[in-house]
Short mmCIF file of C-alpha atoms in Angstrom, two decimals:
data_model
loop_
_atom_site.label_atom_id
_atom_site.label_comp_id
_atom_site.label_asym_id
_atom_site.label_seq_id
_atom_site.Cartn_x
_atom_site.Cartn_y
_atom_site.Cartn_z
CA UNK A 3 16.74 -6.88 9.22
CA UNK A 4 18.77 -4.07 8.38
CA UNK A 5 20.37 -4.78 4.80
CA UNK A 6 23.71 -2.93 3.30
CA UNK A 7 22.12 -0.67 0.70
CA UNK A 8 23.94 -0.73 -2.51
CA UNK A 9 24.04 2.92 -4.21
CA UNK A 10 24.89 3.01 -7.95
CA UNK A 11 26.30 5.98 -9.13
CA UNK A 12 24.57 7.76 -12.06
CA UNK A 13 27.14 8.73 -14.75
CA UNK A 14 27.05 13.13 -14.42
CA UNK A 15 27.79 13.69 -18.69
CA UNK A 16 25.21 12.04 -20.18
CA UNK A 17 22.22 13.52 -21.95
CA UNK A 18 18.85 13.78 -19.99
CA UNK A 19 17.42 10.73 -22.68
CA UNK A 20 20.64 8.60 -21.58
CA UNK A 21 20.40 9.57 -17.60
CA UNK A 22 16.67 8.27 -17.60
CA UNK A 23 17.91 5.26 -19.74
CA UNK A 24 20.31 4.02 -17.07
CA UNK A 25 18.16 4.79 -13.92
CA UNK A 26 15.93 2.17 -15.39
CA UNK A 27 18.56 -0.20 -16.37
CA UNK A 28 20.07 0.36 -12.41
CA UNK A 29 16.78 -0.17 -11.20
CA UNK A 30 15.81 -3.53 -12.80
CA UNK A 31 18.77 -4.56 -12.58
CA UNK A 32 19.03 -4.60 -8.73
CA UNK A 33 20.63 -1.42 -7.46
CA UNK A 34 18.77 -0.39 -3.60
CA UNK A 35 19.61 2.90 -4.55
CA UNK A 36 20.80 5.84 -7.04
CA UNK A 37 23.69 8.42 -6.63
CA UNK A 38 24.19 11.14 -9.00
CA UNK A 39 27.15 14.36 -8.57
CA UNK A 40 28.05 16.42 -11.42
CA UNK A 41 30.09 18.67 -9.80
CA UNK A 42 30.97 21.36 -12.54
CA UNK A 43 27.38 22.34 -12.17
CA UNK A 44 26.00 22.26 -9.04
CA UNK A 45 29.34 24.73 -8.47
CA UNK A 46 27.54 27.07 -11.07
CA UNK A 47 24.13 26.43 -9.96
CA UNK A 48 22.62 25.20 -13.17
CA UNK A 49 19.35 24.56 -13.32
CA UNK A 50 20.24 21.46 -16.01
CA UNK A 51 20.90 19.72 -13.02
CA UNK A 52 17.86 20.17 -11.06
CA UNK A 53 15.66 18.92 -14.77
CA UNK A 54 17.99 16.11 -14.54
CA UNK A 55 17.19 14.56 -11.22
CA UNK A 56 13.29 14.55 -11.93
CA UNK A 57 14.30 12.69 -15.29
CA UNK A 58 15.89 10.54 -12.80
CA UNK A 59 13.35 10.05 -10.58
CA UNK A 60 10.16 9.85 -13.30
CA UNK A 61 12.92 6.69 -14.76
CA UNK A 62 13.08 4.85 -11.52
CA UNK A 63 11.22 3.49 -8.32
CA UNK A 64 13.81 3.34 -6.28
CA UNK A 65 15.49 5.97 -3.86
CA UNK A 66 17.84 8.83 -5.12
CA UNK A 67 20.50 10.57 -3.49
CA UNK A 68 22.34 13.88 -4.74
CA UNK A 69 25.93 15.43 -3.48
CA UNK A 70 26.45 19.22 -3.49
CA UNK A 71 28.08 22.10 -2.09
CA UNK A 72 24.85 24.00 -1.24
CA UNK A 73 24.87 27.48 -0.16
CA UNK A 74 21.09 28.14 0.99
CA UNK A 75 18.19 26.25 2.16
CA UNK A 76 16.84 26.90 -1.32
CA UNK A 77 19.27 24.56 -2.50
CA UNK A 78 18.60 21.54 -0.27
CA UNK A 79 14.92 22.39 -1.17
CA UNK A 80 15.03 21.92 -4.97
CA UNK A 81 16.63 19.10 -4.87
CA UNK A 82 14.29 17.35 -2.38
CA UNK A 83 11.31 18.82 -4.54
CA UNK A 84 13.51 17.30 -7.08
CA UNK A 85 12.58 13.63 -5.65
CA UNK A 86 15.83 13.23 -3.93
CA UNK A 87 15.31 11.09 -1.14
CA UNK A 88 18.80 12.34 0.62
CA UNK A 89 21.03 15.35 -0.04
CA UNK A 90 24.76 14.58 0.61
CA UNK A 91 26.28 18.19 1.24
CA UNK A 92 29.91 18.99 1.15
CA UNK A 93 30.65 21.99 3.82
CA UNK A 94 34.17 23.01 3.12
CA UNK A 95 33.60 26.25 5.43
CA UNK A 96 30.72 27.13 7.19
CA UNK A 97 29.29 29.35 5.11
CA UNK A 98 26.43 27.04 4.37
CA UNK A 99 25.80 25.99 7.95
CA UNK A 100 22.48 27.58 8.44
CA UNK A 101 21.11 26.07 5.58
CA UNK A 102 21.34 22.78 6.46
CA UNK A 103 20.26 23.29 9.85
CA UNK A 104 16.79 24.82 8.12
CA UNK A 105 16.73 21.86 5.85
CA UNK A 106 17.09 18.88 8.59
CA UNK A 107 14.57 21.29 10.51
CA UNK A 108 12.51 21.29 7.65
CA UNK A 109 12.53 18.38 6.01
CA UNK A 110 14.14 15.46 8.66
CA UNK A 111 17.64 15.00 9.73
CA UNK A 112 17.59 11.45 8.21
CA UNK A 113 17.39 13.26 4.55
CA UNK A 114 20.87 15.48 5.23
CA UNK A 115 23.81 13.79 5.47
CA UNK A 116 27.11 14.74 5.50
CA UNK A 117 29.83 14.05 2.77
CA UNK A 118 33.33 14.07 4.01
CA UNK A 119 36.42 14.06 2.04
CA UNK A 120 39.08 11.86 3.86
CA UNK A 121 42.57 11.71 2.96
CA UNK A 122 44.85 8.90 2.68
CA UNK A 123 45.72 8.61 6.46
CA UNK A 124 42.40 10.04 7.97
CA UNK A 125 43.43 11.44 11.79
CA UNK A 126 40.44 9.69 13.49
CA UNK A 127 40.13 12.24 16.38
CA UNK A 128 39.38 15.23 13.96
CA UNK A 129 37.18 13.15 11.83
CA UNK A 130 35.21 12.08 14.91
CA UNK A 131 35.75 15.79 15.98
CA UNK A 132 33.73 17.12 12.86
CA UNK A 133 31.34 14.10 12.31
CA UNK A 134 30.00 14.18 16.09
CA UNK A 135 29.79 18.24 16.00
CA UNK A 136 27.78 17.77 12.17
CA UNK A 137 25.29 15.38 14.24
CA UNK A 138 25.02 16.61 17.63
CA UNK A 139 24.89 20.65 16.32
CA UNK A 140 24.38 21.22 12.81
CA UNK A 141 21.36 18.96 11.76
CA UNK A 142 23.37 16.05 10.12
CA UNK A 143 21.63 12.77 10.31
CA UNK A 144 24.56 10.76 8.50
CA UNK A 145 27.95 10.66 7.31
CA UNK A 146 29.27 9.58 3.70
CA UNK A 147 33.03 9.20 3.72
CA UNK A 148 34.99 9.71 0.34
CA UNK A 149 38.64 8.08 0.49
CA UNK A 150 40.73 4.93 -0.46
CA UNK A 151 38.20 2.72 0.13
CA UNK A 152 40.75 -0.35 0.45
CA UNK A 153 43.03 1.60 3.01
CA UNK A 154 42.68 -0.13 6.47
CA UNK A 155 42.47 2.84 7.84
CA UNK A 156 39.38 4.55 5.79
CA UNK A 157 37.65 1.44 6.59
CA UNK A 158 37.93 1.87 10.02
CA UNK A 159 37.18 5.28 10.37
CA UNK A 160 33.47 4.52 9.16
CA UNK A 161 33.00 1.94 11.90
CA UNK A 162 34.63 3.95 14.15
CA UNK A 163 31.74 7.14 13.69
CA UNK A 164 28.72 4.53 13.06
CA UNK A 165 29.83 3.43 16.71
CA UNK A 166 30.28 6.54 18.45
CA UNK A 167 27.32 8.31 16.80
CA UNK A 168 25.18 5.80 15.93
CA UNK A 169 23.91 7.20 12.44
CA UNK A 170 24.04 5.44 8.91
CA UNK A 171 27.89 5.91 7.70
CA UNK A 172 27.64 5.22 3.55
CA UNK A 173 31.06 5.14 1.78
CA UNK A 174 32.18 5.45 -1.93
CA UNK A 175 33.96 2.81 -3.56
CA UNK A 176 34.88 3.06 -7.01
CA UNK A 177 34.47 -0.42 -8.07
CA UNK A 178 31.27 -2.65 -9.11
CA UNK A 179 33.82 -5.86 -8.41
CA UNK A 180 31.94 -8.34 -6.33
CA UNK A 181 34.45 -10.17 -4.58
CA UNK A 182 36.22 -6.11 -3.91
CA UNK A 183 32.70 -4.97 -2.95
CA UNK A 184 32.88 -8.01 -0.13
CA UNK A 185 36.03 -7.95 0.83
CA UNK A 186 35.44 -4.06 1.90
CA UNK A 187 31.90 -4.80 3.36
CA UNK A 188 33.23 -7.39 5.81
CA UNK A 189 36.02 -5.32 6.64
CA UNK A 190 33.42 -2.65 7.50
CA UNK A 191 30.24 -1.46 9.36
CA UNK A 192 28.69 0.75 6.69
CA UNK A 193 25.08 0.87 6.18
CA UNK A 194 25.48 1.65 2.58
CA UNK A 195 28.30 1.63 -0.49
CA UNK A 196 28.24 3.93 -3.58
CA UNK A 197 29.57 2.01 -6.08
CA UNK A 198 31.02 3.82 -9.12
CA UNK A 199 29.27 2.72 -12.51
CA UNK A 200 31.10 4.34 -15.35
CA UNK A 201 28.86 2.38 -17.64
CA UNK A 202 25.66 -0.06 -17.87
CA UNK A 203 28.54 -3.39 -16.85
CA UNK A 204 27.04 -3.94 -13.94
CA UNK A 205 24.16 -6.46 -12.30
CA UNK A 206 23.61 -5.63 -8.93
CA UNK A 207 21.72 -9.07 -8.24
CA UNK A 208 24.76 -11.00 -9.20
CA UNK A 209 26.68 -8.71 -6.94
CA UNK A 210 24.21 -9.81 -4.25
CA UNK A 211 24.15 -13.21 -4.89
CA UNK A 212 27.56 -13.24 -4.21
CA UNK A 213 27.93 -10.83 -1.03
CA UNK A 214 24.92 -13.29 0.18
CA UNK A 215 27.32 -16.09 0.34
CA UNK A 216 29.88 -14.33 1.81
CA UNK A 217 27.04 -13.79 4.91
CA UNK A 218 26.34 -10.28 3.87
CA UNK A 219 23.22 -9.02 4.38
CA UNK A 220 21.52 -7.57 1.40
CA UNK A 221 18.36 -6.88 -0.10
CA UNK A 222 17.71 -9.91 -2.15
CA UNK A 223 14.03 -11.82 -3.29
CA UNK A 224 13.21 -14.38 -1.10
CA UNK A 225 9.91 -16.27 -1.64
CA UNK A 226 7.27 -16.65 1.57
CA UNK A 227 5.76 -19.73 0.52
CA UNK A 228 8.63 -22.75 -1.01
CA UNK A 229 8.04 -23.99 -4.02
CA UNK A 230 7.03 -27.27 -2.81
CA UNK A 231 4.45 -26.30 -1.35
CA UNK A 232 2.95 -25.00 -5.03
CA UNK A 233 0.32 -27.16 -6.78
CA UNK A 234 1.54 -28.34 -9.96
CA UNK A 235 0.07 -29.44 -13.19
CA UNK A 236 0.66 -32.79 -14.14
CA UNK A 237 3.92 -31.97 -16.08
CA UNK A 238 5.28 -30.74 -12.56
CA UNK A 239 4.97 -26.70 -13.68
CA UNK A 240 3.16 -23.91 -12.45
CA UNK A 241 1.60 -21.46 -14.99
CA UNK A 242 2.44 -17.85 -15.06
CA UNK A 243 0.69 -14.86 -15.63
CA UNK A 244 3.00 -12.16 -16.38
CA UNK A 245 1.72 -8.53 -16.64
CA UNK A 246 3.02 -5.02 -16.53
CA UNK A 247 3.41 -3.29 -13.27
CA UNK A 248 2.62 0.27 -14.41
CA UNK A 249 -0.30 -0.34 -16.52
CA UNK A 250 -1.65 -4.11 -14.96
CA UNK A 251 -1.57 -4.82 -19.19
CA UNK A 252 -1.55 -8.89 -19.45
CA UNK A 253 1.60 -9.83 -21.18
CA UNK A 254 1.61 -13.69 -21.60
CA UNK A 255 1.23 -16.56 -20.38
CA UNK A 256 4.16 -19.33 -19.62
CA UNK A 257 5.45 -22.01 -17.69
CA UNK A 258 7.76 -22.56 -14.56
CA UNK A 259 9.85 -25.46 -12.90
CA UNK A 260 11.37 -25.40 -9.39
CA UNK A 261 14.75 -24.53 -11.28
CA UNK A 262 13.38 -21.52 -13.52
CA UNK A 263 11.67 -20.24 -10.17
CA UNK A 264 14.54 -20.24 -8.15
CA UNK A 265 16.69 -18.84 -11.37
CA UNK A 266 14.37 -16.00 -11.26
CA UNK A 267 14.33 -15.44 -7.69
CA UNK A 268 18.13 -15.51 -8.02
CA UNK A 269 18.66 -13.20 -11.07
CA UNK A 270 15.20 -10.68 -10.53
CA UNK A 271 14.67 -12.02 -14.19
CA UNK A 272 11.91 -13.60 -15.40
CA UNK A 273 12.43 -17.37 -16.38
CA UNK A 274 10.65 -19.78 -17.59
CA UNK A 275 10.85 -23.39 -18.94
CA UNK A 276 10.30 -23.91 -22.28
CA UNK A 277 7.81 -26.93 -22.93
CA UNK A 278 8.57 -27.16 -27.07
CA UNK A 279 12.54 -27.22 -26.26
CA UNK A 280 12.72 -28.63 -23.16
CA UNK A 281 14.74 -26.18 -21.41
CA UNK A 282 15.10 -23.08 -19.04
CA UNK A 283 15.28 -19.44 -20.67
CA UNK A 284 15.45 -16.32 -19.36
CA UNK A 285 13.03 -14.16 -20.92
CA UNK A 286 15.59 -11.69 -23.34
CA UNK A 287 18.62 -13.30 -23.21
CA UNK A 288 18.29 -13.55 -27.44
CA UNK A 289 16.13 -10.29 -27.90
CA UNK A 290 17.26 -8.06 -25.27
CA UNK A 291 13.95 -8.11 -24.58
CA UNK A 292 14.11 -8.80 -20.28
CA UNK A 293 11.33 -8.73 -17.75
CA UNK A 294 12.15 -7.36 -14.60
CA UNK A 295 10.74 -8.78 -11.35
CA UNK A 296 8.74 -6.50 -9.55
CA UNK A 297 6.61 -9.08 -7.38
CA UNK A 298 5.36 -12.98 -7.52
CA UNK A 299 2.10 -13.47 -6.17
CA UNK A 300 0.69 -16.89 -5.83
CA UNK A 301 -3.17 -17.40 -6.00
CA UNK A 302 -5.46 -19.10 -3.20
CA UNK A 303 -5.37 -22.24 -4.63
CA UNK A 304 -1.53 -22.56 -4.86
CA UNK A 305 -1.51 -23.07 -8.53
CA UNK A 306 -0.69 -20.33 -10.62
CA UNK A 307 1.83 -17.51 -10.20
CA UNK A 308 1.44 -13.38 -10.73
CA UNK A 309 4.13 -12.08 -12.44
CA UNK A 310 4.32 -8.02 -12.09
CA UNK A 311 7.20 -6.81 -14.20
CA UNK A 312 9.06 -4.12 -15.83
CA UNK A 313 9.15 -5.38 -19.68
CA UNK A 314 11.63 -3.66 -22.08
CA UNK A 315 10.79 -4.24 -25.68
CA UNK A 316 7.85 -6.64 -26.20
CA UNK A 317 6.66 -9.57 -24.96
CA UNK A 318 5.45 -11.58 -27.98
CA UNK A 319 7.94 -13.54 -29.92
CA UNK A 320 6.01 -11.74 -33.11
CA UNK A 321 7.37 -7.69 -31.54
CA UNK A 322 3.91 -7.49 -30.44
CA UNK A 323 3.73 -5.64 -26.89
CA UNK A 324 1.90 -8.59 -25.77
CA UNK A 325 1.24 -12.04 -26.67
CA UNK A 326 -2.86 -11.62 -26.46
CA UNK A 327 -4.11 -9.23 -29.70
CA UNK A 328 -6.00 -11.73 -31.48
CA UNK A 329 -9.62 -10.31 -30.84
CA UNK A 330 -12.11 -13.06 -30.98
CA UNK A 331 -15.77 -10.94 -29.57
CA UNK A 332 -16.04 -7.42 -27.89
CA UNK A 333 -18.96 -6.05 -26.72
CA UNK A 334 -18.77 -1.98 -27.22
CA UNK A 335 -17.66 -0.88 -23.25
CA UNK A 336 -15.77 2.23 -22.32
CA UNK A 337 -12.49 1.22 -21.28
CA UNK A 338 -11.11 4.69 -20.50
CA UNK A 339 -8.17 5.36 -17.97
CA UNK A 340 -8.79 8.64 -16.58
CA UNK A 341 -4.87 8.99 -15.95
CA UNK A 342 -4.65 7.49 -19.86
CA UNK A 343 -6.67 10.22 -20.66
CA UNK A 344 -4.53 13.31 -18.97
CA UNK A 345 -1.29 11.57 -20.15
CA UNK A 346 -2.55 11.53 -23.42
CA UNK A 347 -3.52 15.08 -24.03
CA UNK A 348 -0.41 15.64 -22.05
CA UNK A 349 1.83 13.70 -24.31
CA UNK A 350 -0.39 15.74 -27.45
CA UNK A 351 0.40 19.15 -26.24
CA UNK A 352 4.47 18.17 -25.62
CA UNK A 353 4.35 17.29 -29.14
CA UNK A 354 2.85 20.69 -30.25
CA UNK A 355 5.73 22.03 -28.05
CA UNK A 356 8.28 19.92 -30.03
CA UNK A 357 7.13 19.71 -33.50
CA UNK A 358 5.14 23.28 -33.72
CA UNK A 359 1.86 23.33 -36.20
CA UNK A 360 0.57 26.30 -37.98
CA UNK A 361 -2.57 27.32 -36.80
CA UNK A 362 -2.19 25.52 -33.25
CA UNK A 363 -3.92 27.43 -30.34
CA UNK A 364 -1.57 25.67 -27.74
CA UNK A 365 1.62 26.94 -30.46
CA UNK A 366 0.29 30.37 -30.18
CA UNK A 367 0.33 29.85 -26.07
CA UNK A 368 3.92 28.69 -25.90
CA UNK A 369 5.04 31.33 -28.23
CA UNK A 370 3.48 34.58 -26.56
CA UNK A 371 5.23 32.88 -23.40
CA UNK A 372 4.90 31.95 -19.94
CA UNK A 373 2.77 35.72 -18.95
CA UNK A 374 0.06 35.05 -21.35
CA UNK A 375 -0.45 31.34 -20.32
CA UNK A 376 -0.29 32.53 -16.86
CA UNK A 377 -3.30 34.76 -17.58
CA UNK A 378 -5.34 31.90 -19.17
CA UNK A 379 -4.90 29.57 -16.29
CA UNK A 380 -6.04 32.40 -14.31
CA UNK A 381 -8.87 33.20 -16.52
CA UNK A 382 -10.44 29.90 -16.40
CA UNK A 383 -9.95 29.43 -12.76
CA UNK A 384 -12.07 32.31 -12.35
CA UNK A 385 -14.77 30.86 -15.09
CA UNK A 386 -14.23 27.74 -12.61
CA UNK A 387 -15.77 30.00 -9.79
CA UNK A 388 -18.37 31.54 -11.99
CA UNK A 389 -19.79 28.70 -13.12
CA UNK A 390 -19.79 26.98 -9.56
CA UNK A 391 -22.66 29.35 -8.61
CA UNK A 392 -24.97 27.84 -11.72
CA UNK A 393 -27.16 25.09 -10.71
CA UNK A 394 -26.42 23.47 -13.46
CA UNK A 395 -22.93 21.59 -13.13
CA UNK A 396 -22.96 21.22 -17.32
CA UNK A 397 -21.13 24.76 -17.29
CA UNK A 398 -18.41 23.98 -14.50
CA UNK A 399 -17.26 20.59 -16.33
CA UNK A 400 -16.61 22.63 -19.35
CA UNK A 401 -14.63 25.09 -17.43
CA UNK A 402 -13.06 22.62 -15.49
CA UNK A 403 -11.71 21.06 -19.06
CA UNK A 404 -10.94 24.15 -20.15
CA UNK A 405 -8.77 25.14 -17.00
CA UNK A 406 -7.02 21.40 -16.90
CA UNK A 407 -6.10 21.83 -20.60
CA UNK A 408 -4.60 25.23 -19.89
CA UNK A 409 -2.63 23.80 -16.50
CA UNK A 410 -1.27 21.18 -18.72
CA UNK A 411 0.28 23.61 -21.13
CA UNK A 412 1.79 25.45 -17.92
CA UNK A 413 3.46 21.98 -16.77
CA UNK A 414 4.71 21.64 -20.23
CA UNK A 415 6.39 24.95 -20.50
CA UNK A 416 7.45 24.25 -17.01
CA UNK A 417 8.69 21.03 -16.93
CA UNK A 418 6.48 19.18 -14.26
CA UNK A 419 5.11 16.05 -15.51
CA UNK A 420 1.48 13.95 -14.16
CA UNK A 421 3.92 11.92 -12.81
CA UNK A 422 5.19 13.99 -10.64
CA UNK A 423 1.85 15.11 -9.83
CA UNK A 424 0.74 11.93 -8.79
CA UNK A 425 4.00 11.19 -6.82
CA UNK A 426 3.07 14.26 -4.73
CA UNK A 427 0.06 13.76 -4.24
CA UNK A 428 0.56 9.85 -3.00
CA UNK A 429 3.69 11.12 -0.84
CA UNK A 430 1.00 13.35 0.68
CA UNK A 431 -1.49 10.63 1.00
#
């Protein structure tokens, strides 16, 4: 099925720390897909901008798409590099033209799509003029219209191109009203809606509870197997395991009912039912302290539930991360993550770059600049060669430490994080 994708727009003033903050929030809290346009800059060409779409993307799993007015494939290219899944490009002359043909060459027409500015009584033949010569000749692979999104006429104009061109037609709507949001869905074809989000007000699996009933269809959790057909204990629940996605670290253990599972189906919240109180509660309704569906899984025998979650805060009632640090017998294992490891040293060497120590060797690197740690990573990627010629690999795993720590002090002063390492490298994969 082919669901509406709801597109919350990120807020373009906020601080880096309060961008990655509400990509999360957006995120867990339903939203298909991110939007973000700070106009001011991408006019100047600010770098600021592209920093603050990979703190977007390192915040969030799910899609982003950026507006600009682009001049040069360059552009496009940074901001794809970026993470962002589409680039929405304003093309007020046709200056820029070239560009985008290189990028849909380049990267996939599907990833370019047009943003057009309509005004309040759109003439339909020159917007169907512009929009078919953007997709048949110019590499566009989809059209987001900007206008009065409750005028009749705005509406129709999106239907009207998704018909004749048959490509994805988003449009911007500057309200996170659910009963608005329907009312303009069902009066209209699109494949997508930005919806403006001046601030964290907004629950996008209400929203799609709602456009659900109103025979909308969305992108909501729906459970293969019924709950029926779960074995239950003998107090008619079903225990839950609840860990975290990222690191698979067991949170705690708790019960649900048929009610609490459909709640949490329903909200993307996990809820349980509390035994002691005899009652439903969402987990961080009194702390703050939520757990954000990511997937159920049910075992083979049907009685006992997977929870894989986002958790903000901690689990444990006692501000413990999780409910199970009461060691009762360890046998002496090595338990190391090697991506634990490089984050780690990672996260050690950003701190030397924040809080500089007297006497630091990776200080001294960061202040004689980006030449002299250019040299080094050079340096020991030549050791790396060297000692690849010894029969004895001893000498090429120290080199090969040496030249890791040294590339991890170039991704610091750079920017570029293991995560988006690892993104690239699955992308590729």
């Amino acid at each position: 099925m082919e669901y509406i994708k709801l597109i919350a727009r990120m807020p373009a003033d906020a601080s880096p720390e309060q961008t990655e903050e509400t990509a999360r929030y957006f995120d867990n809290c339903g939203a298909d897909e991110l939007y973000y346009y700070d106009a001011q800059s991408f006019e100047e060409g600010k770098e600021e901008d592209i920093k603050i779409m990979q703190a977007i993307c390192r915040s969030a799993d799910i899609p982003l798409n950026v507006c600009a007015k682009v001049k040069r494939f360059e552009d496009v290219k940074k901001m794809i590099y970026a993470g962002a899944k589409r680039v929405f490009i304003k093309t007020e002359s046709e200056d820029n033209l070239d560009a985008v043909k290189e990028a849909s060459d380049r990267f996939g027409a599907d990833r370019i799509y047009l943003y057009l500015e309509m005004g309040n009584s759109p003439d339909m033949e020159s917007c169907l003029l512009r929009s078919r010569k953007a997709v048949e000749e110019e590499g566009f692979g989809g059209i987001v219209l900007a206008g009065d999104f409750m005028d009749s006429s705005y509406v129709q104009a999106a239907d009207f191109l998704k018909v004749k061109l048959d490509v994805p037609v988003f449009i911007m709507a500057e309200t996170v009203d659910a009963v608005v949001t329907a009312d303009l869905l069902k009066m209209s074809m699109a494949s997508g809606v930005v919806l403006g989000c001046p601030e964290k007000v907004s629950d996008f699996m209400e929203i799609k509870q709602y456009l659900k009933t109103q025979k909308l269809p969305v992108n909501t959790f729906e459970t293969a197997i019924a709950f029926e057909d779960f074995k239950l204990n003998s107090d008619g629940m079903i225990p839950v395991i609840t860990q975290d996605y990222k690191t698979g670290e067991v949170l705690m253990l708790a019960y649900m009912t048929k009610e609490s599972f459909e709640k949490t189906i329903a909200t993307g919240k996990m809820t349980y039912y509390s035994r002691s109180r005899q009652e439903l509660w969402t987990k961080g309704d009194t702390s703050g302290h939520y757990q954000y569906v990511k997937s159920l899984t049910l075992d083979c025998d049907n009685d006992t539930i997977l929870a894989k979650v986002a958790q903000i805060g901690a689990a444990c009632h006692t501000g413990s991360r999780t409910c199970f640090f009461k060691e009762l017998v360890r046998k002496e294992y090595d338990d190391r993550n090697p991506l634990a490891v490089f984050e780690d040293v990672f996260a050690t060497i950003l701190d030397r770059k924040e809080h500089p120590k007297e006497g630091s060797y990776t200080n001294y690197l960061f202040d004689k600049g980006i030449d002299k740690i250019l040299k080094k990573v050079g340096e020991e990627a030549t050791e790396i060669v060297i000692a690849s010629k010894n029969p004895d690999a001893e000498e090429l795993k120290y080199e090969i430490c040496d030249f890791l720590y040294h590339m991890m002090v170039l991704m610091a002063d750079r920017g570029v994080t293991w995560k988006d390492i690892t993104d690239e490298l699955a992308q590729r994969h």
